[in-house]
């Protein structure tokens, strides 16, 4: 399993980072849109809508939403205040749902229609967050790399620390395999990767905010990544499936790979508004 995960993750990560740094913003935005559309294809299936016609209709609707957001320039700084704070409120609401669900597995069960609407909102906010970060003048590619490092570091650290030291379950009614020790290991790994990036960036002449901003922001972003991960776990639990799909060997589906980014991206983008 680990070998399959690495063989899938490493080439994908390298390709994504190469595009972030060297491809035009329009290409990167299109890549994120493609990933979001694949996520929408899986999301609607997790809502119990497996027929081809319904899935195509849902993905087409989401494509129209993304096209509208792109045409309106919704990821531009002038519009970020419109969706930035609502994105934080959205994910706080998801956190409340998770807290209720962690105490009683049957506490909340959203109907399929509500889940489908939630998918449109969640995936749209994630796309906006990623594009908003990447299109920042001068430092967009760097901060997007920081975001990925925090999320990927938290995921990798949680995987190994959880397997080695995991005892205290984080949310057994939602995702029995996740532990507090794993979360701690993920935080340490994510912070370590961020420090490496900051040292490297400073050597390349990048200017950074104070540690008083960096560390709390990194912690909040990684906490958001856990919420995104658990949010997708609830969706899969409602659908009674282990993976969102089978596109990525060793990982499952696209949503299984980007679940943490769904929350972390808009949270990071909103935090970076303070540096604009």
mmCIF file of C-alpha atoms in Angstrom:
data_model
loop_
_atom_site.group_PDB
_atom_site.id
_atom_site.type_symbol
_atom_site.label_atom_id
_atom_site.label_comp_id
_atom_site.label_asym_id
_atom_site.label_seq_id
_atom_site.Cartn_x
_atom_site.Cartn_y
_atom_site.Cartn_z
ATOM 1 C CA UNK A 1 0.000 0.000 0.000
ATOM 2 C CA UNK A 2 2.752 2.471 0.939
ATOM 3 C CA UNK A 3 4.653 1.687 -2.257
ATOM 4 C CA UNK A 4 1.547 2.313 -4.354
ATOM 5 C CA UNK A 5 0.897 5.579 -2.518
ATOM 6 C CA UNK A 6 4.443 6.784 -3.145
ATOM 7 C CA UNK A 7 4.438 5.760 -6.807
ATOM 8 C CA UNK A 8 1.270 7.779 -7.277
ATOM 9 C CA UNK A 9 1.972 10.747 -5.003
ATOM 10 C CA UNK A 10 5.568 11.616 -5.911
ATOM 11 C CA UNK A 11 5.093 12.107 -9.680
ATOM 12 C CA UNK A 12 1.841 13.993 -9.081
ATOM 13 C CA UNK A 13 3.447 16.281 -6.500
ATOM 14 C CA UNK A 14 6.432 16.967 -8.752
ATOM 15 C CA UNK A 15 4.172 17.728 -11.700
ATOM 16 C CA UNK A 16 1.940 20.050 -9.702
ATOM 17 C CA UNK A 17 4.893 21.976 -8.262
ATOM 18 C CA UNK A 18 6.460 22.321 -11.710
ATOM 19 C CA UNK A 19 3.231 23.767 -13.096
ATOM 20 C CA UNK A 20 2.828 26.109 -10.136
ATOM 21 C CA UNK A 21 6.268 27.598 -10.671
ATOM 22 C CA UNK A 22 6.665 27.571 -14.437
ATOM 23 C CA UNK A 23 3.239 27.481 -16.103
ATOM 24 C CA UNK A 24 1.065 30.544 -16.805
ATOM 25 C CA UNK A 25 -1.651 31.279 -14.261
ATOM 26 C CA UNK A 26 -4.354 30.394 -16.784
ATOM 27 C CA UNK A 27 -2.919 26.883 -17.107
ATOM 28 C CA UNK A 28 -2.730 26.471 -13.347
ATOM 29 C CA UNK A 29 -6.294 27.719 -12.911
ATOM 30 C CA UNK A 30 -7.432 25.255 -15.583
ATOM 31 C CA UNK A 31 -5.602 22.413 -13.823
ATOM 32 C CA UNK A 32 -7.295 23.242 -10.535
ATOM 33 C CA UNK A 33 -10.642 23.416 -12.344
ATOM 34 C CA UNK A 34 -10.062 19.967 -13.856
ATOM 35 C CA UNK A 35 -9.252 18.510 -10.440
ATOM 36 C CA UNK A 36 -12.338 20.193 -8.984
ATOM 37 C CA UNK A 37 -14.520 18.756 -11.761
ATOM 38 C CA UNK A 38 -13.169 15.272 -11.085
ATOM 39 C CA UNK A 39 -13.932 15.882 -7.428
ATOM 40 C CA UNK A 40 -17.495 16.886 -8.340
ATOM 41 C CA UNK A 41 -17.886 13.646 -10.320
ATOM 42 C CA UNK A 42 -16.984 11.678 -7.205
ATOM 43 C CA UNK A 43 -18.921 13.926 -4.827
ATOM 44 C CA UNK A 44 -22.279 13.418 -6.504
ATOM 45 C CA UNK A 45 -21.754 9.651 -6.417
ATOM 46 C CA UNK A 46 -21.154 9.887 -2.666
ATOM 47 C CA UNK A 47 -24.549 11.581 -2.445
ATOM 48 C CA UNK A 48 -26.186 8.414 -3.749
ATOM 49 C CA UNK A 49 -26.523 9.661 -7.312
ATOM 50 C CA UNK A 50 -24.758 6.990 -9.347
ATOM 51 C CA UNK A 51 -26.538 7.264 -12.712
ATOM 52 C CA UNK A 52 -24.486 8.641 -15.578
ATOM 53 C CA UNK A 53 -27.084 11.271 -16.497
ATOM 54 C CA UNK A 54 -27.256 12.753 -12.999
ATOM 55 C CA UNK A 55 -23.481 12.770 -12.583
ATOM 56 C CA UNK A 56 -22.990 14.482 -15.950
ATOM 57 C CA UNK A 57 -25.656 17.046 -15.105
ATOM 58 C CA UNK A 58 -24.040 17.787 -11.736
ATOM 59 C CA UNK A 59 -20.557 18.142 -13.206
ATOM 60 C CA UNK A 60 -21.923 20.341 -16.008
ATOM 61 C CA UNK A 61 -23.625 22.571 -13.448
ATOM 62 C CA UNK A 62 -20.406 22.849 -11.471
ATOM 63 C CA UNK A 63 -18.456 23.617 -14.652
ATOM 64 C CA UNK A 64 -20.886 26.465 -15.315
ATOM 65 C CA UNK A 65 -20.334 27.753 -11.767
ATOM 66 C CA UNK A 66 -16.557 27.706 -12.227
ATOM 67 C CA UNK A 67 -16.850 29.397 -15.616
ATOM 68 C CA UNK A 68 -18.962 32.132 -14.058
ATOM 69 C CA UNK A 69 -16.526 32.644 -11.189
ATOM 70 C CA UNK A 70 -13.623 32.788 -13.618
ATOM 71 C CA UNK A 71 -15.386 35.245 -15.926
ATOM 72 C CA UNK A 72 -16.226 37.478 -12.969
ATOM 73 C CA UNK A 73 -12.624 37.408 -11.744
ATOM 74 C CA UNK A 74 -13.863 36.176 -8.373
ATOM 75 C CA UNK A 75 -10.386 35.076 -7.279
ATOM 76 C CA UNK A 76 -8.995 38.596 -7.705
ATOM 77 C CA UNK A 77 -8.089 40.561 -4.557
ATOM 78 C CA UNK A 78 -11.033 42.914 -5.004
ATOM 79 C CA UNK A 79 -13.466 40.013 -4.642
ATOM 80 C CA UNK A 80 -11.713 37.976 -1.955
ATOM 81 C CA UNK A 81 -13.427 39.843 0.858
ATOM 82 C CA UNK A 82 -16.752 38.785 -0.660
ATOM 83 C CA UNK A 83 -16.087 35.066 -0.245
ATOM 84 C CA UNK A 84 -13.146 34.911 2.194
ATOM 85 C CA UNK A 85 -15.022 35.412 5.458
ATOM 86 C CA UNK A 86 -18.025 33.314 4.301
ATOM 87 C CA UNK A 87 -15.531 30.533 3.542
ATOM 88 C CA UNK A 88 -14.307 30.638 7.135
ATOM 89 C CA UNK A 89 -17.889 30.574 8.399
ATOM 90 C CA UNK A 90 -18.636 27.637 6.098
ATOM 91 C CA UNK A 91 -15.804 25.561 7.484
ATOM 92 C CA UNK A 92 -16.648 26.521 11.063
ATOM 93 C CA UNK A 93 -20.128 25.152 10.356
ATOM 94 C CA UNK A 94 -18.545 21.942 9.061
ATOM 95 C CA UNK A 95 -16.501 21.755 12.270
ATOM 96 C CA UNK A 96 -19.690 22.042 14.330
ATOM 97 C CA UNK A 97 -21.206 19.200 12.292
ATOM 98 C CA UNK A 98 -18.094 17.090 12.878
ATOM 99 C CA UNK A 99 -18.212 17.707 16.625
ATOM 100 C CA UNK A 100 -21.841 16.579 16.713
ATOM 101 C CA UNK A 101 -21.079 13.578 14.525
ATOM 102 C CA UNK A 102 -18.089 12.547 16.636
ATOM 103 C CA UNK A 103 -20.292 12.234 19.705
ATOM 104 C CA UNK A 104 -23.185 10.438 18.018
ATOM 105 C CA UNK A 105 -22.653 8.760 14.635
ATOM 106 C CA UNK A 106 -26.311 9.306 13.734
ATOM 107 C CA UNK A 107 -26.511 12.866 15.064
ATOM 108 C CA UNK A 108 -26.599 14.444 11.609
ATOM 109 C CA UNK A 109 -27.531 12.937 8.261
ATOM 110 C CA UNK A 110 -27.868 15.491 5.495
ATOM 111 C CA UNK A 111 -30.252 14.546 2.678
ATOM 112 C CA UNK A 112 -28.670 13.932 -0.751
ATOM 113 C CA UNK A 113 -29.825 17.277 -2.152
ATOM 114 C CA UNK A 114 -28.165 19.175 0.711
ATOM 115 C CA UNK A 115 -24.966 17.188 0.236
ATOM 116 C CA UNK A 116 -24.936 18.030 -3.458
ATOM 117 C CA UNK A 117 -25.308 21.743 -2.737
ATOM 118 C CA UNK A 118 -22.561 21.459 -0.116
ATOM 119 C CA UNK A 119 -20.328 19.948 -2.777
ATOM 120 C CA UNK A 120 -20.820 22.895 -5.117
ATOM 121 C CA UNK A 121 -19.983 25.326 -2.306
ATOM 122 C CA UNK A 122 -17.003 23.376 -0.975
ATOM 123 C CA UNK A 123 -15.362 22.732 -4.337
ATOM 124 C CA UNK A 124 -15.975 26.297 -5.537
ATOM 125 C CA UNK A 125 -14.371 27.782 -2.419
ATOM 126 C CA UNK A 126 -11.390 25.448 -2.767
ATOM 127 C CA UNK A 127 -10.871 26.473 -6.398
ATOM 128 C CA UNK A 128 -11.166 30.152 -5.500
ATOM 129 C CA UNK A 129 -8.656 29.751 -2.682
ATOM 130 C CA UNK A 130 -6.062 27.989 -4.818
ATOM 131 C CA UNK A 131 -6.369 30.434 -7.712
ATOM 132 C CA UNK A 132 -6.357 33.458 -5.400
ATOM 133 C CA UNK A 133 -3.097 32.320 -3.828
ATOM 134 C CA UNK A 134 -1.385 31.469 -7.114
ATOM 135 C CA UNK A 135 -2.323 34.757 -8.784
ATOM 136 C CA UNK A 136 -0.824 36.880 -6.007
ATOM 137 C CA UNK A 137 1.684 39.195 -7.679
ATOM 138 C CA UNK A 138 5.335 38.199 -7.198
ATOM 139 C CA UNK A 139 4.897 35.579 -4.468
ATOM 140 C CA UNK A 140 1.870 33.483 -5.465
ATOM 141 C CA UNK A 141 3.821 30.386 -6.476
ATOM 142 C CA UNK A 142 5.818 30.517 -3.259
ATOM 143 C CA UNK A 143 2.807 30.769 -0.959
ATOM 144 C CA UNK A 144 0.990 28.034 -2.836
ATOM 145 C CA UNK A 145 4.053 25.848 -2.305
ATOM 146 C CA UNK A 146 3.902 26.710 1.398
ATOM 147 C CA UNK A 147 0.243 25.668 1.466
ATOM 148 C CA UNK A 148 0.967 22.336 -0.195
ATOM 149 C CA UNK A 149 3.925 21.747 2.113
ATOM 150 C CA UNK A 150 1.791 22.332 5.194
ATOM 151 C CA UNK A 151 -1.008 20.080 3.956
ATOM 152 C CA UNK A 152 1.211 17.342 2.549
ATOM 153 C CA UNK A 153 3.522 17.519 5.567
ATOM 154 C CA UNK A 154 0.569 17.214 7.931
ATOM 155 C CA UNK A 155 -0.730 14.232 5.965
ATOM 156 C CA UNK A 156 2.628 12.437 5.780
ATOM 157 C CA UNK A 157 3.493 13.149 9.406
ATOM 158 C CA UNK A 158 0.068 11.995 10.570
ATOM 159 C CA UNK A 159 0.379 8.766 8.583
ATOM 160 C CA UNK A 160 3.707 7.721 10.074
ATOM 161 C CA UNK A 161 3.216 9.125 13.587
ATOM 162 C CA UNK A 162 -0.247 7.623 13.760
ATOM 163 C CA UNK A 163 1.002 4.183 12.732
ATOM 164 C CA UNK A 164 3.932 4.316 15.132
ATOM 165 C CA UNK A 165 2.529 6.090 18.185
ATOM 166 C CA UNK A 166 -1.226 6.289 17.654
ATOM 167 C CA UNK A 167 -3.274 5.522 20.767
ATOM 168 C CA UNK A 168 -5.815 8.281 21.369
ATOM 169 C CA UNK A 169 -8.433 8.258 18.632
ATOM 170 C CA UNK A 170 -9.298 11.636 17.160
ATOM 171 C CA UNK A 171 -12.849 10.961 15.952
ATOM 172 C CA UNK A 172 -13.626 7.235 16.152
ATOM 173 C CA UNK A 173 -17.221 7.653 15.003
ATOM 174 C CA UNK A 174 -16.023 9.387 11.832
ATOM 175 C CA UNK A 175 -12.583 8.001 10.978
ATOM 176 C CA UNK A 176 -11.364 5.312 13.411
ATOM 177 C CA UNK A 177 -7.823 5.291 12.043
ATOM 178 C CA UNK A 178 -7.007 8.912 12.873
ATOM 179 C CA UNK A 179 -5.335 9.681 16.204
ATOM 180 C CA UNK A 180 -4.247 12.723 18.181
ATOM 181 C CA UNK A 181 -0.673 11.455 18.027
ATOM 182 C CA UNK A 182 -0.974 11.441 14.249
ATOM 183 C CA UNK A 183 -2.241 15.017 14.270
ATOM 184 C CA UNK A 184 0.703 16.067 16.451
ATOM 185 C CA UNK A 185 3.167 14.320 14.152
ATOM 186 C CA UNK A 186 1.559 16.008 11.174
ATOM 187 C CA UNK A 187 1.857 19.435 12.749
ATOM 188 C CA UNK A 188 5.543 18.917 13.513
ATOM 189 C CA UNK A 189 6.230 17.702 9.967
ATOM 190 C CA UNK A 190 4.278 20.540 8.379
ATOM 191 C CA UNK A 191 6.066 23.173 10.459
ATOM 192 C CA UNK A 192 9.436 21.608 9.654
ATOM 193 C CA UNK A 193 8.731 21.764 5.922
ATOM 194 C CA UNK A 194 7.591 25.368 6.252
ATOM 195 C CA UNK A 195 10.833 26.287 8.017
ATOM 196 C CA UNK A 196 12.837 24.688 5.202
ATOM 197 C CA UNK A 197 10.857 26.674 2.636
ATOM 198 C CA UNK A 198 11.276 29.900 4.566
ATOM 199 C CA UNK A 199 15.033 29.452 4.869
ATOM 200 C CA UNK A 200 15.264 28.613 1.166
ATOM 201 C CA UNK A 201 13.028 31.512 0.212
ATOM 202 C CA UNK A 202 14.984 33.964 2.320
ATOM 203 C CA UNK A 203 18.129 32.915 0.508
ATOM 204 C CA UNK A 204 16.343 33.700 -2.763
ATOM 205 C CA UNK A 205 15.353 37.148 -1.557
ATOM 206 C CA UNK A 206 11.760 36.479 -0.510
ATOM 207 C CA UNK A 207 10.307 38.762 2.167
ATOM 208 C CA UNK A 208 8.270 37.128 4.924
ATOM 209 C CA UNK A 209 5.882 38.235 7.643
ATOM 210 C CA UNK A 210 6.804 37.850 11.284
ATOM 211 C CA UNK A 211 6.818 34.532 13.125
ATOM 212 C CA UNK A 212 3.898 35.911 15.110
ATOM 213 C CA UNK A 213 1.869 35.679 11.901
ATOM 214 C CA UNK A 214 3.498 32.661 10.274
ATOM 215 C CA UNK A 215 3.222 30.108 13.071
ATOM 216 C CA UNK A 216 -0.414 30.742 14.070
ATOM 217 C CA UNK A 217 -1.412 30.833 10.403
ATOM 218 C CA UNK A 218 0.364 27.541 9.723
ATOM 219 C CA UNK A 219 -1.350 25.931 12.716
ATOM 220 C CA UNK A 220 -4.768 27.190 11.620
ATOM 221 C CA UNK A 221 -4.217 25.989 8.046
ATOM 222 C CA UNK A 222 -3.171 22.532 9.238
ATOM 223 C CA UNK A 223 -6.143 22.399 11.606
ATOM 224 C CA UNK A 224 -8.361 23.285 8.654
ATOM 225 C CA UNK A 225 -6.771 20.470 6.656
ATOM 226 C CA UNK A 226 -7.838 18.015 9.367
ATOM 227 C CA UNK A 227 -11.387 19.384 9.230
ATOM 228 C CA UNK A 228 -11.415 18.955 5.453
ATOM 229 C CA UNK A 229 -10.154 15.396 5.785
ATOM 230 C CA UNK A 230 -12.770 14.501 8.387
ATOM 231 C CA UNK A 231 -15.482 16.237 6.400
ATOM 232 C CA UNK A 232 -14.865 13.949 3.451
ATOM 233 C CA UNK A 233 -14.749 10.987 5.830
ATOM 234 C CA UNK A 234 -18.269 11.849 7.015
ATOM 235 C CA UNK A 235 -19.443 12.025 3.415
ATOM 236 C CA UNK A 236 -17.985 8.576 2.727
ATOM 237 C CA UNK A 237 -19.467 7.196 5.935
ATOM 238 C CA UNK A 238 -22.913 8.419 4.910
ATOM 239 C CA UNK A 239 -22.380 6.732 1.538
ATOM 240 C CA UNK A 240 -20.999 3.590 3.229
ATOM 241 C CA UNK A 241 -17.847 3.477 1.074
ATOM 242 C CA UNK A 242 -14.144 3.349 1.927
ATOM 243 C CA UNK A 243 -12.837 5.521 -0.916
ATOM 244 C CA UNK A 244 -14.352 8.291 -3.001
ATOM 245 C CA UNK A 245 -13.165 6.589 -6.189
ATOM 246 C CA UNK A 246 -10.455 4.456 -7.724
ATOM 247 C CA UNK A 247 -8.621 6.866 -9.984
ATOM 248 C CA UNK A 248 -5.404 7.091 -7.927
ATOM 249 C CA UNK A 249 -3.725 3.782 -6.986
ATOM 250 C CA UNK A 250 -3.007 3.601 -3.264
ATOM 251 C CA UNK A 251 -5.053 6.721 -2.550
ATOM 252 C CA UNK A 252 -8.540 5.965 -3.824
ATOM 253 C CA UNK A 253 -10.227 8.842 -5.592
ATOM 254 C CA UNK A 254 -9.423 12.472 -6.260
ATOM 255 C CA UNK A 255 -11.340 13.622 -3.186
ATOM 256 C CA UNK A 256 -9.309 11.229 -1.046
ATOM 257 C CA UNK A 257 -6.182 13.053 -2.204
ATOM 258 C CA UNK A 258 -7.400 16.655 -2.009
ATOM 259 C CA UNK A 259 -9.838 16.493 0.927
ATOM 260 C CA UNK A 260 -7.503 18.413 3.238
ATOM 261 C CA UNK A 261 -6.966 21.135 0.623
ATOM 262 C CA UNK A 262 -10.704 21.717 0.320
ATOM 263 C CA UNK A 263 -10.629 23.543 3.651
ATOM 264 C CA UNK A 264 -6.980 24.593 3.841
ATOM 265 C CA UNK A 265 -6.918 26.500 0.528
ATOM 266 C CA UNK A 266 -9.661 29.063 1.249
ATOM 267 C CA UNK A 267 -8.421 29.454 4.827
ATOM 268 C CA UNK A 268 -4.867 30.156 3.618
ATOM 269 C CA UNK A 269 -6.114 32.539 0.936
ATOM 270 C CA UNK A 270 -8.135 34.467 3.506
ATOM 271 C CA UNK A 271 -5.144 34.662 5.852
ATOM 272 C CA UNK A 272 -2.934 35.980 3.054
ATOM 273 C CA UNK A 273 -5.389 38.830 2.488
ATOM 274 C CA UNK A 274 -3.836 40.394 5.593
ATOM 275 C CA UNK A 275 -0.506 40.633 3.744
ATOM 276 C CA UNK A 276 -1.885 42.229 0.598
#
